[in-house]
PDB file of C-alpha atoms in Angstrom:
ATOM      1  CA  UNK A   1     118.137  93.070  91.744  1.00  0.00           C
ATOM      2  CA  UNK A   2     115.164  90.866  90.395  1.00  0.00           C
ATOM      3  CA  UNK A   3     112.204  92.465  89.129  1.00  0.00           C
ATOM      4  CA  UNK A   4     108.786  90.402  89.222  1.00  0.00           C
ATOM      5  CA  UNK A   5     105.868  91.699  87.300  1.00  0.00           C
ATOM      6  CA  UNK A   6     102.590  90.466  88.189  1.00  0.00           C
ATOM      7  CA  UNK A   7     100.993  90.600  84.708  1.00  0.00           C
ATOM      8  CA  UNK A   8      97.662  90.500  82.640  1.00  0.00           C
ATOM      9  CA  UNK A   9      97.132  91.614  79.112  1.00  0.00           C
ATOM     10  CA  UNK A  10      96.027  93.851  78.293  1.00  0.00           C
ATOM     11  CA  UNK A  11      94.872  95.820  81.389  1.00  0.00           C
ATOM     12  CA  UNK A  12      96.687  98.522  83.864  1.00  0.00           C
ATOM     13  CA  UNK A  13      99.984  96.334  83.958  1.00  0.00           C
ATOM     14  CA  UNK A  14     100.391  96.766  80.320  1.00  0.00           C
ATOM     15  CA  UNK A  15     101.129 100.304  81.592  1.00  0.00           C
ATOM     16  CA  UNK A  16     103.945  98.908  83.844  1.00  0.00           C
ATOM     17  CA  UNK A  17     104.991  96.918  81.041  1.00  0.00           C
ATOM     18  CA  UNK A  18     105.907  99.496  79.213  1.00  0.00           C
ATOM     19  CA  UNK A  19     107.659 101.567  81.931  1.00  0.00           C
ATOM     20  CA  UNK A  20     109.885  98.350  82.658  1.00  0.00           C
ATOM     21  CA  UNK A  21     110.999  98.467  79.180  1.00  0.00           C
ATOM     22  CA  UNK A  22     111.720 102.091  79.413  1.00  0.00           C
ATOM     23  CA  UNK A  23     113.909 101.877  82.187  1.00  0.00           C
ATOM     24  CA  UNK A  24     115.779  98.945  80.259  1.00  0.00           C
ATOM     25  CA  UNK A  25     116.258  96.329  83.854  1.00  0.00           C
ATOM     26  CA  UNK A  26     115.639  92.672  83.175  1.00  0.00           C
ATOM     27  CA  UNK A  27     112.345  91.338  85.020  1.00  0.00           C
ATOM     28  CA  UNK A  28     110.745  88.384  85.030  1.00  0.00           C
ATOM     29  CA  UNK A  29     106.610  87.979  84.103  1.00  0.00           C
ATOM     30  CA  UNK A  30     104.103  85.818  86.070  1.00  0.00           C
ATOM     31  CA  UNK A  31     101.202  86.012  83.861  1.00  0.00           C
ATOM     32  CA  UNK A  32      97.615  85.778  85.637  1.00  0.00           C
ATOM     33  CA  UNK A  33      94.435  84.660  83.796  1.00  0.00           C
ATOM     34  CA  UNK A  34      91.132  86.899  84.785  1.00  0.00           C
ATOM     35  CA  UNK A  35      89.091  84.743  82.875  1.00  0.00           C
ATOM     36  CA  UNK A  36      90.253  81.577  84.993  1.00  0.00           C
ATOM     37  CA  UNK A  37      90.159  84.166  88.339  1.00  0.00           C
ATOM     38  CA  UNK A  38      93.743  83.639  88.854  1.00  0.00           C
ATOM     39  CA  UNK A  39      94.233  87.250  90.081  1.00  0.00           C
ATOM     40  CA  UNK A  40      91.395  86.182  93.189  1.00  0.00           C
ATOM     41  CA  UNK A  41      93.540  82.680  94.122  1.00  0.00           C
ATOM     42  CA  UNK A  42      94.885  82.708  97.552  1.00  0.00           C
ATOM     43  CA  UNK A  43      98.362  83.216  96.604  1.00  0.00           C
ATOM     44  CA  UNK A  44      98.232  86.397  94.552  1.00  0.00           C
ATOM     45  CA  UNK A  45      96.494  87.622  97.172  1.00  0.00           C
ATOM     46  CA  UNK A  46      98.670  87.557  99.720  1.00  0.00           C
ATOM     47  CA  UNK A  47     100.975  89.664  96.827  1.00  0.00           C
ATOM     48  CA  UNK A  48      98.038  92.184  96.559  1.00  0.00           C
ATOM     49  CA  UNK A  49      95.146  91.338  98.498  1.00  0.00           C
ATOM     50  CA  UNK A  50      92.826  93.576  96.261  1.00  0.00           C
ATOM     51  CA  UNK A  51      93.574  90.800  94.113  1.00  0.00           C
ATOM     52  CA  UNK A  52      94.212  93.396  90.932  1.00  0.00           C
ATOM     53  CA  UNK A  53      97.375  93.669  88.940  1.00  0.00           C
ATOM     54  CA  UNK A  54      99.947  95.276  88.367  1.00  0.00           C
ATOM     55  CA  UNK A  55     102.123  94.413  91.040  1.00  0.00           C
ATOM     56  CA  UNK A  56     105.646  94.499  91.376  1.00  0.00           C
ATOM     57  CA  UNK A  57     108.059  92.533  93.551  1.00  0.00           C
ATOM     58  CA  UNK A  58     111.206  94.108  93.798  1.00  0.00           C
ATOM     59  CA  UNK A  59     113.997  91.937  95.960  1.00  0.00           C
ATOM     60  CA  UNK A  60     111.154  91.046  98.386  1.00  0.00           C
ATOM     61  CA  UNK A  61     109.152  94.146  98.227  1.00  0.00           C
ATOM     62  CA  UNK A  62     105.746  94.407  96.762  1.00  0.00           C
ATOM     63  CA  UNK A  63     104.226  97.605  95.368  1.00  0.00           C
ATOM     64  CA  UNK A  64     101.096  98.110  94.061  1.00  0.00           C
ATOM     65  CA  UNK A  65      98.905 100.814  91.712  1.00  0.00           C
ATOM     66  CA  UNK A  66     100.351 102.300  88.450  1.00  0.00           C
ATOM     67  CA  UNK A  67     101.668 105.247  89.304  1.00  0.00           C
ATOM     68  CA  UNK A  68     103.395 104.126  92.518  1.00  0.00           C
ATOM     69  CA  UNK A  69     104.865 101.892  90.740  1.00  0.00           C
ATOM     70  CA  UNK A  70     105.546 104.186  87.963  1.00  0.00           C
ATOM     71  CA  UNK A  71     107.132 106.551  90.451  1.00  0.00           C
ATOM     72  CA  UNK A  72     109.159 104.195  92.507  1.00  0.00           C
ATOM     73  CA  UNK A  73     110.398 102.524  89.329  1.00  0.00           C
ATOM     74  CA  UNK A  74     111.943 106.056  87.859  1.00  0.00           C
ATOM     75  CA  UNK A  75     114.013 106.498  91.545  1.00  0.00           C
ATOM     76  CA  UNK A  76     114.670 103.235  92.275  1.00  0.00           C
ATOM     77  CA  UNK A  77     116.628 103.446  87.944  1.00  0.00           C
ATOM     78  CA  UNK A  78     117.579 107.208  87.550  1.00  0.00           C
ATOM     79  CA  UNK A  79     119.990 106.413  85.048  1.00  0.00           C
ATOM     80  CA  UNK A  80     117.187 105.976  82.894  1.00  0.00           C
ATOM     81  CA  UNK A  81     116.294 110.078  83.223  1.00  0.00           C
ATOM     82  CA  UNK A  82     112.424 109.259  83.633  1.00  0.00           C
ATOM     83  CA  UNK A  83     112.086 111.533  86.857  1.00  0.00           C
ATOM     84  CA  UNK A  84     113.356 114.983  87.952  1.00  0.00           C
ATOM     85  CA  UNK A  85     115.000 114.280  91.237  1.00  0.00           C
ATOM     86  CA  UNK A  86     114.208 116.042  94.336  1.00  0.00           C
ATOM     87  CA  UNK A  87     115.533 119.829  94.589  1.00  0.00           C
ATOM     88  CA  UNK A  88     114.704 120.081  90.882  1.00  0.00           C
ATOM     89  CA  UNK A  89     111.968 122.348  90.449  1.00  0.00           C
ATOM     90  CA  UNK A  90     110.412 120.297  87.962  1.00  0.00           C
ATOM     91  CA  UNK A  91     109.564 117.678  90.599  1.00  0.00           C
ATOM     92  CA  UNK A  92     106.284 118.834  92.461  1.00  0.00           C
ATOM     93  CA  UNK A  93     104.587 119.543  88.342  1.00  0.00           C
ATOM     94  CA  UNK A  94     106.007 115.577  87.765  1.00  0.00           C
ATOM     95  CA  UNK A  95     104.439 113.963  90.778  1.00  0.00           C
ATOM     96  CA  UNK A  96     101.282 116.330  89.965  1.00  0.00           C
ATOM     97  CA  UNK A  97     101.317 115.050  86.644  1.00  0.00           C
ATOM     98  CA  UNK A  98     102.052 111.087  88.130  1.00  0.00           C
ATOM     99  CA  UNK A  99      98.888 111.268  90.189  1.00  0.00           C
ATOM    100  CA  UNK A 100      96.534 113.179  87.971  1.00  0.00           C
ATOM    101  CA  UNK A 101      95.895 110.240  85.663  1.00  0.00           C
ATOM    102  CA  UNK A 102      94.508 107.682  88.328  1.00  0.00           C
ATOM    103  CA  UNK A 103      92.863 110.353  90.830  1.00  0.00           C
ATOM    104  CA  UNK A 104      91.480 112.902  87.642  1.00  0.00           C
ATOM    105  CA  UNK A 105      91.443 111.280  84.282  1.00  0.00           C
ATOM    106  CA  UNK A 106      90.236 107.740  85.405  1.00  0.00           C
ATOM    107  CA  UNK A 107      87.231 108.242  87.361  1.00  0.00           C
ATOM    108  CA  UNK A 108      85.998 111.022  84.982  1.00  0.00           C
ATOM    109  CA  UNK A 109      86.045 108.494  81.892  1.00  0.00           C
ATOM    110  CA  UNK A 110      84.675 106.276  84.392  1.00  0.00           C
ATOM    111  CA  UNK A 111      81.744 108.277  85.488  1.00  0.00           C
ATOM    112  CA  UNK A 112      80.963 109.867  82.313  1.00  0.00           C
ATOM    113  CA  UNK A 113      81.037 105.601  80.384  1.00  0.00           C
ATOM    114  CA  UNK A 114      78.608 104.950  83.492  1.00  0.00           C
ATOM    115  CA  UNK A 115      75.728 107.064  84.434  1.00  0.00           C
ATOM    116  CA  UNK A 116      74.731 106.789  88.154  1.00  0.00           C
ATOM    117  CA  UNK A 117      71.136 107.520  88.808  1.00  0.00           C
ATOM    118  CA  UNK A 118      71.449 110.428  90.091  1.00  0.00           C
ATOM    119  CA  UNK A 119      74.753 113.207  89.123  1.00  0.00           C
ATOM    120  CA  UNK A 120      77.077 113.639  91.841  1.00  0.00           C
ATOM    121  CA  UNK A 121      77.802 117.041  92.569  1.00  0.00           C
ATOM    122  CA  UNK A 122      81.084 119.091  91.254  1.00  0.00           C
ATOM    123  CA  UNK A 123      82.211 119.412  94.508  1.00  0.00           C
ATOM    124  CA  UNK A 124      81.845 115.885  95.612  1.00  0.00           C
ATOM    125  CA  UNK A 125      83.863 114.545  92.720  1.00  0.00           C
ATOM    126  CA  UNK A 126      87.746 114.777  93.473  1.00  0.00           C
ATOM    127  CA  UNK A 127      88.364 115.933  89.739  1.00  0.00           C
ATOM    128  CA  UNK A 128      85.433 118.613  89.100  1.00  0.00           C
ATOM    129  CA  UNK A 129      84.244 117.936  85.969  1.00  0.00           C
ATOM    130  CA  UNK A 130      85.298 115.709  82.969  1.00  0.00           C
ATOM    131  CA  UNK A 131      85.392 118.627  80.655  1.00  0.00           C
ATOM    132  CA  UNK A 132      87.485 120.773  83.063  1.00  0.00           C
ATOM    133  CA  UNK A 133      90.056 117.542  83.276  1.00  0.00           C
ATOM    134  CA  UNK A 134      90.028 117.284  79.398  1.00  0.00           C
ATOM    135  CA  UNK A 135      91.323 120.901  79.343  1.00  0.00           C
ATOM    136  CA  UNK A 136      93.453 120.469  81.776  1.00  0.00           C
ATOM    137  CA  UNK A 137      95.527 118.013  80.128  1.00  0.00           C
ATOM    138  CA  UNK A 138      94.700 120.072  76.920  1.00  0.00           C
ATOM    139  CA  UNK A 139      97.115 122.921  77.865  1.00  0.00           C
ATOM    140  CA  UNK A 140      99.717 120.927  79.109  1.00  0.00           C
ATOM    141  CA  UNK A 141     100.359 119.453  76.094  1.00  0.00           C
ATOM    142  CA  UNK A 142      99.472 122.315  73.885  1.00  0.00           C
ATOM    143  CA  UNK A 143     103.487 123.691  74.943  1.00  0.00           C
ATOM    144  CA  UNK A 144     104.983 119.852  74.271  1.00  0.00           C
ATOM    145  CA  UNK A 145     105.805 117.818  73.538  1.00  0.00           C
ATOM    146  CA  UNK A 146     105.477 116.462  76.648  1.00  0.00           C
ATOM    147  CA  UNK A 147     104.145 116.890  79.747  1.00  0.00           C
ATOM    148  CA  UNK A 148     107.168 118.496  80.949  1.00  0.00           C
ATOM    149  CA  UNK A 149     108.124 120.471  78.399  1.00  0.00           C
ATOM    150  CA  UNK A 150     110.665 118.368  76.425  1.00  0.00           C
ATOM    151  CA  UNK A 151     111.575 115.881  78.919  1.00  0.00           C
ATOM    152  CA  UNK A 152     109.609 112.236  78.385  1.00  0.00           C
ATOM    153  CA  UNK A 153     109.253 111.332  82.284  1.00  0.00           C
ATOM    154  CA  UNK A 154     107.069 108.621  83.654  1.00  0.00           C
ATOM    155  CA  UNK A 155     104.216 110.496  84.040  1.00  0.00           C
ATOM    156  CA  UNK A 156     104.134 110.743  80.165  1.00  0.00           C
ATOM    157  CA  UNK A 157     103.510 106.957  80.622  1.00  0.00           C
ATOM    158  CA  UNK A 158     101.285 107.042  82.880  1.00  0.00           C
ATOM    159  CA  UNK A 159      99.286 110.228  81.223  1.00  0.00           C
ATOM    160  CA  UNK A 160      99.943 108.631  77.986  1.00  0.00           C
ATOM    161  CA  UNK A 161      98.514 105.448  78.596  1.00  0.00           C
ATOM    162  CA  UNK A 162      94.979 106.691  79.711  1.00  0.00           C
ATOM    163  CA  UNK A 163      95.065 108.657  76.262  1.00  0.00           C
ATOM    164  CA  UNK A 164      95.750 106.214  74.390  1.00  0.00           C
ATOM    165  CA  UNK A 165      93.453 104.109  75.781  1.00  0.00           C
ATOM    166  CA  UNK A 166      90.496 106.214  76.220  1.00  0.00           C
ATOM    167  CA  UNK A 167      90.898 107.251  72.288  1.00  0.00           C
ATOM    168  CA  UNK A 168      90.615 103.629  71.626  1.00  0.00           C
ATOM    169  CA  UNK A 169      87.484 103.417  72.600  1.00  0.00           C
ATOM    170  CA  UNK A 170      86.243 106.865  71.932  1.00  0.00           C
ATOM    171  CA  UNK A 171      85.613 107.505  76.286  1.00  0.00           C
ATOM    172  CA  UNK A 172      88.168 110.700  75.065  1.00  0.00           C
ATOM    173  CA  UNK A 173      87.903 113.405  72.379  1.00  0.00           C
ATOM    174  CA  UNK A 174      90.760 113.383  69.934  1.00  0.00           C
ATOM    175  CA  UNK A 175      91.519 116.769  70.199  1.00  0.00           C
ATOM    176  CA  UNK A 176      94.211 117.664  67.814  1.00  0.00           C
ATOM    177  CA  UNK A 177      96.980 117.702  70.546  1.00  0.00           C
ATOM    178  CA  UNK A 178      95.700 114.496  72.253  1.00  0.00           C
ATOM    179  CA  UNK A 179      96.329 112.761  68.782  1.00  0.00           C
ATOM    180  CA  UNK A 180      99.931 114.067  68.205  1.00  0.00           C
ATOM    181  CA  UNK A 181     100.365 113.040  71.829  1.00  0.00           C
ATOM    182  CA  UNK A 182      99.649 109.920  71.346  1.00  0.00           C
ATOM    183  CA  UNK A 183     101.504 109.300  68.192  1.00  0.00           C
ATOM    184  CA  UNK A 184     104.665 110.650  69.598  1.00  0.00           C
ATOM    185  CA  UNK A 185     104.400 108.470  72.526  1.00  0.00           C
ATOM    186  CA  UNK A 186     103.378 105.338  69.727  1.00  0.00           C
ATOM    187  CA  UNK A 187     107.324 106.458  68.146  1.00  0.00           C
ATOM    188  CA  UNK A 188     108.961 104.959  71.371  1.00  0.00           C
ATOM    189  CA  UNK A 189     110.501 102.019  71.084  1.00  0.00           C
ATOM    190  CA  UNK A 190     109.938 100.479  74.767  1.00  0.00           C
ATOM    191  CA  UNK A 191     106.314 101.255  74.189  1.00  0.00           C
ATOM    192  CA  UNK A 192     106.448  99.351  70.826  1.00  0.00           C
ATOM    193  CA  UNK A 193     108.190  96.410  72.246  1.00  0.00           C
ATOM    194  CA  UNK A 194     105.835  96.411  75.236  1.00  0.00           C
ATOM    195  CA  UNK A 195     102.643  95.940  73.103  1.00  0.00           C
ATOM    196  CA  UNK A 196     104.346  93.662  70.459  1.00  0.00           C
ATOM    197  CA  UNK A 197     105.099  91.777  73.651  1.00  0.00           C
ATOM    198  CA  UNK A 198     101.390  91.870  74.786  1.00  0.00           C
ATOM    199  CA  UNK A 199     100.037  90.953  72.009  1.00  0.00           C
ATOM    200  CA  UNK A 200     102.192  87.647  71.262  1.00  0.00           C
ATOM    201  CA  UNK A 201     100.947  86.572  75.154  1.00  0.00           C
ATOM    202  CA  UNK A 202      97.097  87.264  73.897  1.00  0.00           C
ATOM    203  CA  UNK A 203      97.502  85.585  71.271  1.00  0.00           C
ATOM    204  CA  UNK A 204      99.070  82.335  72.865  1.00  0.00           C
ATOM    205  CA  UNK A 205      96.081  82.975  75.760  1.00  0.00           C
ATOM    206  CA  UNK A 206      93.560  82.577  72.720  1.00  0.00           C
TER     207      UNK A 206
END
């Protein structure tokens, strides 16, 4: 079954990256270049006409955003354990967990990195407030060591990701249980081959 990542690094399809490695499948990468608008040329737009990657191709079907992908990856591989299949109560706190990063954590970064003019207010904004989302995540992973108690799923990589990142650049506090988070996440092995992998295409891109 061939696997075709539609790839630029870094950005959101690192995150895919690394679940692709997690599951263990062989894909193949088709690299895009921002900086030569490669990701706005007719033909990866007729992949994903918002012409933004990730995208996946999977025998002929295309399927966009992280944590669809995310999610469709884990059932389409199960034998790689990174979802709780349906019946198992752990399911409806996994897809919670799946979406929360792109619909919650995202756009509050987002909004607090760029000011508008004038503050929306709470109840306009699909995730409250930024502290509220902060604290949120805070006691989820204050039981650990992962978002499911001790079962890595792919909403760890999806949570894990915008963590990582958003400590990068200081656009999240590293909170004590962020931090151990993170560095238990850093301990995978997929996730270390993914970024060792990113990095050797950046480098070749520079």
């Amino acid at each position: 079954m061939a696997l075709i990542l539609y790839h630029i690094a870094p950005s959101r399809s690192s995150i895919v990256r690394w679940m692709l490695e997690e599951i263990g499948q062989p894909y193949e990468l088709r690299v895009l270049s921002m900086s030569k608008g490669e990701n706005r040329d007719p033909a990866y737009l007729a992949v994903n006409p918002m012409g933004k990657v990730p995208a996946l191709d999977h025998d002929g079907v295309v399927i966009t955003e992280v944590s669809a992908i995310c999610c469709y990856l884990a059932d389409a591989f199960p034998q790689a354990g990174l979802a709780p299949p349906i019946g198992d109560p752990r399911r409806g706190p996994y897809l919670k967990w799946l979406f929360f990063g792109p619909s919650c954590i995202e756009p509050a970064i987002i909004d607090r990195t760029f000011k508008r003019a004038q503050e929306a207010p709470r109840g306009t904004l699909g995730y409250g407030d930024f502290d509220t989302v902060m604290d949120v995540v805070s006691g989820a992973l204050t039981a650990g060591p992962y978002l499911l108690g001790d079962a890595f799923t792919a909403a760890d990589i999806v949570i894990g990701s915008q963590l990582r990142w958003g400590m990068m650049f200081g656009l999240i506090p590293a909170r004590p249980e962020f931090v151990a988070y993170v560095e238990r996440l850093n301990a995978r092995a997929a996730l270390q081959k993914a970024t060792a992998l990113d990095a050797a295409l950046k480098d070749k891109a520079g």
